[in-house]
Short mmCIF file of C-alpha atoms in Angstrom, two decimals:
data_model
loop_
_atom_site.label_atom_id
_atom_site.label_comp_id
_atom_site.label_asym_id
_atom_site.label_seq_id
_atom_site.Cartn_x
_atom_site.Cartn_y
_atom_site.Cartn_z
CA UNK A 758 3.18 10.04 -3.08
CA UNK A 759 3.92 9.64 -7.06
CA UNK A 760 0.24 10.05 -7.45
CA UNK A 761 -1.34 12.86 -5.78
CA UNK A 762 -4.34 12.62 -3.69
CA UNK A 763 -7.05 11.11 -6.95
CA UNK A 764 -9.91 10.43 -4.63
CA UNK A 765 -11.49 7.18 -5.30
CA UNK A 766 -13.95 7.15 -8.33
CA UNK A 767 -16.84 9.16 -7.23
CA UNK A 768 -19.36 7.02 -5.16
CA UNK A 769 -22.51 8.01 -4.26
CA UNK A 770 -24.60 5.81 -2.06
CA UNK A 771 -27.94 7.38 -0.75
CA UNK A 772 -26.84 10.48 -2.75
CA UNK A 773 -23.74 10.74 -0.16
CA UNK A 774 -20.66 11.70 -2.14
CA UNK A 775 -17.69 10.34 -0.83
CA UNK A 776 -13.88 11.18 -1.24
CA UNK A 777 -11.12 9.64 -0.42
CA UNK A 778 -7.50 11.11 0.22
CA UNK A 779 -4.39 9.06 -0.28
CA UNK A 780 -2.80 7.65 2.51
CA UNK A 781 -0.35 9.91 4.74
CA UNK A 782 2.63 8.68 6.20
CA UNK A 783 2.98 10.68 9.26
CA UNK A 784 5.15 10.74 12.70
CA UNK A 785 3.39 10.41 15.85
CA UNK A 786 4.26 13.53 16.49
CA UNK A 787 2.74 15.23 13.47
CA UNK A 788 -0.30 13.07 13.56
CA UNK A 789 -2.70 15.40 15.49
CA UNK A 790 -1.48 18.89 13.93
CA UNK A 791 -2.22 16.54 10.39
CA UNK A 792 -5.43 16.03 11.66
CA UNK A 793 -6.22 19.84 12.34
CA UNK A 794 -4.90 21.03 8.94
CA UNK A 795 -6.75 18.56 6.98
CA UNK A 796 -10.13 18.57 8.89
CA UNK A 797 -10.33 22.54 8.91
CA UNK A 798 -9.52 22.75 5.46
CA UNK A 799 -12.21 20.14 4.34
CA UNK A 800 -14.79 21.84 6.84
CA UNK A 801 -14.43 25.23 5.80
CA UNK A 802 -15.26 23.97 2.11
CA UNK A 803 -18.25 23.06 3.19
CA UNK A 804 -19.49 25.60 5.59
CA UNK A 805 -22.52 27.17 4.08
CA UNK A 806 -24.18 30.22 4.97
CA UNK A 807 -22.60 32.41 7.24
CA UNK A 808 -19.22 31.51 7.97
CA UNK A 809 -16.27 34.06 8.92
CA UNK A 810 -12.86 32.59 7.60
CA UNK A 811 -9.52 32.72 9.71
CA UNK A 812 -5.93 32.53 8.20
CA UNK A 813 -4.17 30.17 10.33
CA UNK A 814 0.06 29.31 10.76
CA UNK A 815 0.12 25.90 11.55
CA UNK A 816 2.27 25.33 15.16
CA UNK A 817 4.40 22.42 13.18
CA UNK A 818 4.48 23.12 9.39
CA UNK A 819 5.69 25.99 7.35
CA UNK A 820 2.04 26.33 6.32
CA UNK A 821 -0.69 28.22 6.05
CA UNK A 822 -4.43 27.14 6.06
CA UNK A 823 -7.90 28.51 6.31
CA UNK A 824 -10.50 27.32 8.71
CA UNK A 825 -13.77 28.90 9.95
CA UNK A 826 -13.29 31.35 13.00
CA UNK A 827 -15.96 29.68 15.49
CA UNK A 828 -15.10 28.49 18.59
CA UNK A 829 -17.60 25.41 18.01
CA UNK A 830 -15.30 23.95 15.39
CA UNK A 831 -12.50 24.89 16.60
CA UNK A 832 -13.27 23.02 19.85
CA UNK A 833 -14.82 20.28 18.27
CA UNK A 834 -11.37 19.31 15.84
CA UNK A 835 -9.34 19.98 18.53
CA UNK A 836 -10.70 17.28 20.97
CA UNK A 837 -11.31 14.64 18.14
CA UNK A 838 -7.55 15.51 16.83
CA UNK A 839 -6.14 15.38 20.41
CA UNK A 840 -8.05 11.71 20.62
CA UNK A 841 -7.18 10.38 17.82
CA UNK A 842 -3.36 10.67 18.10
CA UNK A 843 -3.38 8.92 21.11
CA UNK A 844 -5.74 6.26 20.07
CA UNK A 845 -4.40 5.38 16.37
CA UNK A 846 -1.59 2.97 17.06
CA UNK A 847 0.00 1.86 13.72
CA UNK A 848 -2.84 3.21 11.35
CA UNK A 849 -6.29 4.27 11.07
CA UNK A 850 -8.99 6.08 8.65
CA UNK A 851 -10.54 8.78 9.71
CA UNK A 852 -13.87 9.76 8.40
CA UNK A 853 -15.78 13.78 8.13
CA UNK A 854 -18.98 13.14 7.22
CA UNK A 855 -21.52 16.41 6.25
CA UNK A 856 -25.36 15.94 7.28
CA UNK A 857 -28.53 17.57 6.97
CA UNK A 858 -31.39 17.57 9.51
CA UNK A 859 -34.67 16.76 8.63
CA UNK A 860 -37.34 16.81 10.44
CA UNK A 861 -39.01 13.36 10.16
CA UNK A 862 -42.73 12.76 10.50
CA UNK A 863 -43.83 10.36 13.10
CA UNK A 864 -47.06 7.73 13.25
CA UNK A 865 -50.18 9.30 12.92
CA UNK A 866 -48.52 12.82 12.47
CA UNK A 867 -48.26 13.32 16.50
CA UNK A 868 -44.70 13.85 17.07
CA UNK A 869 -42.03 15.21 14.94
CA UNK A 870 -38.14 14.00 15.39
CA UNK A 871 -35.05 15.11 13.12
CA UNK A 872 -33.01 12.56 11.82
CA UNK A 873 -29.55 13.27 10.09
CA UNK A 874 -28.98 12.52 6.48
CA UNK A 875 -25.56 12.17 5.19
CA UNK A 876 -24.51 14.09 1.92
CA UNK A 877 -21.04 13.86 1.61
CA UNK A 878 -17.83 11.95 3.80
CA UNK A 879 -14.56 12.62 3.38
CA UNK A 880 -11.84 9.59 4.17
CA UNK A 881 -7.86 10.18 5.58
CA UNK A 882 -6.23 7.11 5.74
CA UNK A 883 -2.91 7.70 8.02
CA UNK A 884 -0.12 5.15 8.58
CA UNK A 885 2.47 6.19 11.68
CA UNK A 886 6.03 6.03 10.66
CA UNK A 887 8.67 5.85 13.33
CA UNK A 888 10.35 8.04 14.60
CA UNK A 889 13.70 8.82 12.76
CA UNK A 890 15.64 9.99 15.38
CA UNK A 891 13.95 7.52 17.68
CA UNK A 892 14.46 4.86 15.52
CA UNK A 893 17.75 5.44 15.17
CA UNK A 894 18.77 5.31 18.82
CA UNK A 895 16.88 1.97 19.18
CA UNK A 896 19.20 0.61 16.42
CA UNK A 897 22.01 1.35 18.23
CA UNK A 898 23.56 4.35 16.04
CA UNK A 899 26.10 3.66 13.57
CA UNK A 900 27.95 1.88 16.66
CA UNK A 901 31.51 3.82 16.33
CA UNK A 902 34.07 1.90 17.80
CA UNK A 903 35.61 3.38 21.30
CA UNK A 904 37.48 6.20 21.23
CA UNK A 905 36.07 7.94 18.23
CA UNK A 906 32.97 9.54 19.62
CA UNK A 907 34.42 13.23 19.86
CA UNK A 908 33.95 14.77 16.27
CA UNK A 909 31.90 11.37 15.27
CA UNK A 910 29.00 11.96 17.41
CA UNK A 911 28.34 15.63 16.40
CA UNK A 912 28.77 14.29 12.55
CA UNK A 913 26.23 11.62 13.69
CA UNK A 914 23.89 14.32 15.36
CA UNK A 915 24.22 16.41 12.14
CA UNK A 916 23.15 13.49 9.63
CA UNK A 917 20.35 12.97 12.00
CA UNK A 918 18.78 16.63 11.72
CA UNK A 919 19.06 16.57 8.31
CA UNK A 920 17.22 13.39 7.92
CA UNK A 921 14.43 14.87 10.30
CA UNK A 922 14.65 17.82 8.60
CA UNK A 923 14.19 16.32 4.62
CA UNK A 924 11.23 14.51 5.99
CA UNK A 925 9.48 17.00 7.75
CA UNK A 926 9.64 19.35 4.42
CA UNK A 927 8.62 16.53 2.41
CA UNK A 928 5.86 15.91 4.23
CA UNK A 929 4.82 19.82 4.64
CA UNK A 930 5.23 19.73 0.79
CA UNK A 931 2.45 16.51 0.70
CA UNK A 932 0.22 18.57 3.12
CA UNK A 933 -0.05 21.54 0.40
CA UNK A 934 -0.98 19.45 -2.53
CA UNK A 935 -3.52 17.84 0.12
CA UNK A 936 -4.70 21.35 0.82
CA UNK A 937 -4.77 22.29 -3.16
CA UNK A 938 -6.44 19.01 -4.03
CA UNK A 939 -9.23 19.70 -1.17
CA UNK A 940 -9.94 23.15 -2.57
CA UNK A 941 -10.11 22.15 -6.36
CA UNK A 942 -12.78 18.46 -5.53
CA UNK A 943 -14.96 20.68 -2.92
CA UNK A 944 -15.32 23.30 -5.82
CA UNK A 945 -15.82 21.17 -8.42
CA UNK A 946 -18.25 18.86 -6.33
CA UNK A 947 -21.62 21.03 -5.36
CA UNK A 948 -24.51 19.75 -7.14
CA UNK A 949 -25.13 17.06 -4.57
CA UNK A 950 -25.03 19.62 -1.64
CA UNK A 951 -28.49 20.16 0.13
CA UNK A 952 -29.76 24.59 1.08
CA UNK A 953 -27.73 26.42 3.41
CA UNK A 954 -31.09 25.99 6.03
CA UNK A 955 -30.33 22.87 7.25
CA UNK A 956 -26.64 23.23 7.40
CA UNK A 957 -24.52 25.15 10.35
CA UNK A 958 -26.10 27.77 12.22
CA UNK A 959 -25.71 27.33 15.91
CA UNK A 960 -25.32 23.41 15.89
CA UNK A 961 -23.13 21.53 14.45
CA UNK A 962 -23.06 20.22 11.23
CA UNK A 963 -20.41 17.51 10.65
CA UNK A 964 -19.21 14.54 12.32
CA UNK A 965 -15.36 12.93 13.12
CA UNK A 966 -14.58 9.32 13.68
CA UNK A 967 -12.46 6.47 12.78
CA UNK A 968 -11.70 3.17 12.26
CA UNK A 969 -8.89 2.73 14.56
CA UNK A 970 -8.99 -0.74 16.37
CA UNK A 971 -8.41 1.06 20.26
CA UNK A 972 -10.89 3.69 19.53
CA UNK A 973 -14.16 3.82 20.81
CA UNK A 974 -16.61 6.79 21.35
CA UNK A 975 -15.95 6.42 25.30
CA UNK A 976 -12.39 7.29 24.79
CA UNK A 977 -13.67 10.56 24.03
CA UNK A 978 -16.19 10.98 26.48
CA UNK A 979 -13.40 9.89 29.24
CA UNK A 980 -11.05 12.89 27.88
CA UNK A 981 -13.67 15.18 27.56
CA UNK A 982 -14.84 14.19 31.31
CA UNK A 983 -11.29 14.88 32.34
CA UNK A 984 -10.10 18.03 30.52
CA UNK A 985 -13.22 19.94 29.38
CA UNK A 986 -11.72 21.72 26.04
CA UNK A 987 -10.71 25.27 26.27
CA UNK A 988 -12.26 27.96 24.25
CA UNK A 989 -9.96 30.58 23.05
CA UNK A 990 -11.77 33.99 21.92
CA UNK A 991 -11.73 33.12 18.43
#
């Protein structure tokens, strides 16, 4: 992470502005909390209008983010972050993409229909790491000969922490410069961004997928079919 986060040169296809992060080399177990503190922080850069703002602690990282306080997009990253990290095996990309609705005129101006243009789409490509502590176990340890495990072990245990710990502060300390370089593109990035009207409001606004190879839309459906996501009060 030598360079941080450049996004790719700007590219704008059908006046859709899109960014890309630098990959992130995560832990299965920090992929979905990743997910949360990268998608909230893009969204709320781009929530126009009327949107209240909520200081979150993250449950894994010694950080701090801001997201919008609705319970629509709260629910919404939490089931497509919940998803994901059980359906990206060794890698994915995972795509926000910003639309407007227009309405859209139909033959002989009898109907009327709204179709969703694209403005701007964010990119996260994510590679899972193993395990440390996980990985080390499958290796077989250091493999002490007999009789020395006493003292040895808890030295063992010890190096192993620290190791988990170094990477999970190096890794919080990648997520901040992620947040920082979020906050200073969206900012500087606005001319291509269509009125407030057709943004937000009471529908959403924004859409999450990826490019993992076991993920399809169904795998959503099936979880949301199964565990309806819980609203909190916001």
């Amino acid at each position: 992470d030598a360079q941080l986060g450049t996004p790719l040169r700007a590219q704008r296809h059908m006046n859709c502005e899109q960014i890309a992060l630098e990959e992130l080399h995560v832990e299965r177990f920090q992929l979905k909390e990743v997910l949360k503190i990268l998608l909230h922080s893009i969204i709320f850069q781009r929530a126009l209008g009327e949107c209240r703002l909520r200081d979150v602690d993250s449950e894994l990282f010694d950080i701090s983010y801001v997201r919008c306080d609705s319970r629509l997009v709260e629910a919404r990253v939490e089931e497509h972050a919940e998803a994901f990290s059980s359906a990206i095996e060794r890698g994915a990309r995972v795509s926000l993409a910003f639309f407007e609705r227009r309405a859209r005129q139909a033959a002989f101006g009898l109907f009327r229909s709204e179709e969703r243009v694209v403005w701007e789409r964010w990119t996260i490509p994510l590679v899972v790491v193993p395990n440390f502590a996980q990985l080390h176990r499958h290796m077989g340890g250091a493999q002490m000969p007999p009789g020395a495990h006493g003292a040895g072990r808890s030295t063992e245990a010890d190096s192993q922490d620290e190791e988990s710990r170094r990477r999970q502060a190096s890794l919080e300390a990648v997520l901040r410069r992620r947040i920082e370089f979020i906050l200073t593109v969206a900012s500087g990035r606005r001319e291509h961004i269509p009125p407030a009207d057709g943004l937000g409001g009471e529908a959403l606004w924004f859409e999450i997928s990826t490019d993992a190879d076991s993920w399809s839309g169904l795998d959503l459906l099936k979880q949301l079919l199964s565990s309806p996501p819980q609203l909190g009060s916001g």
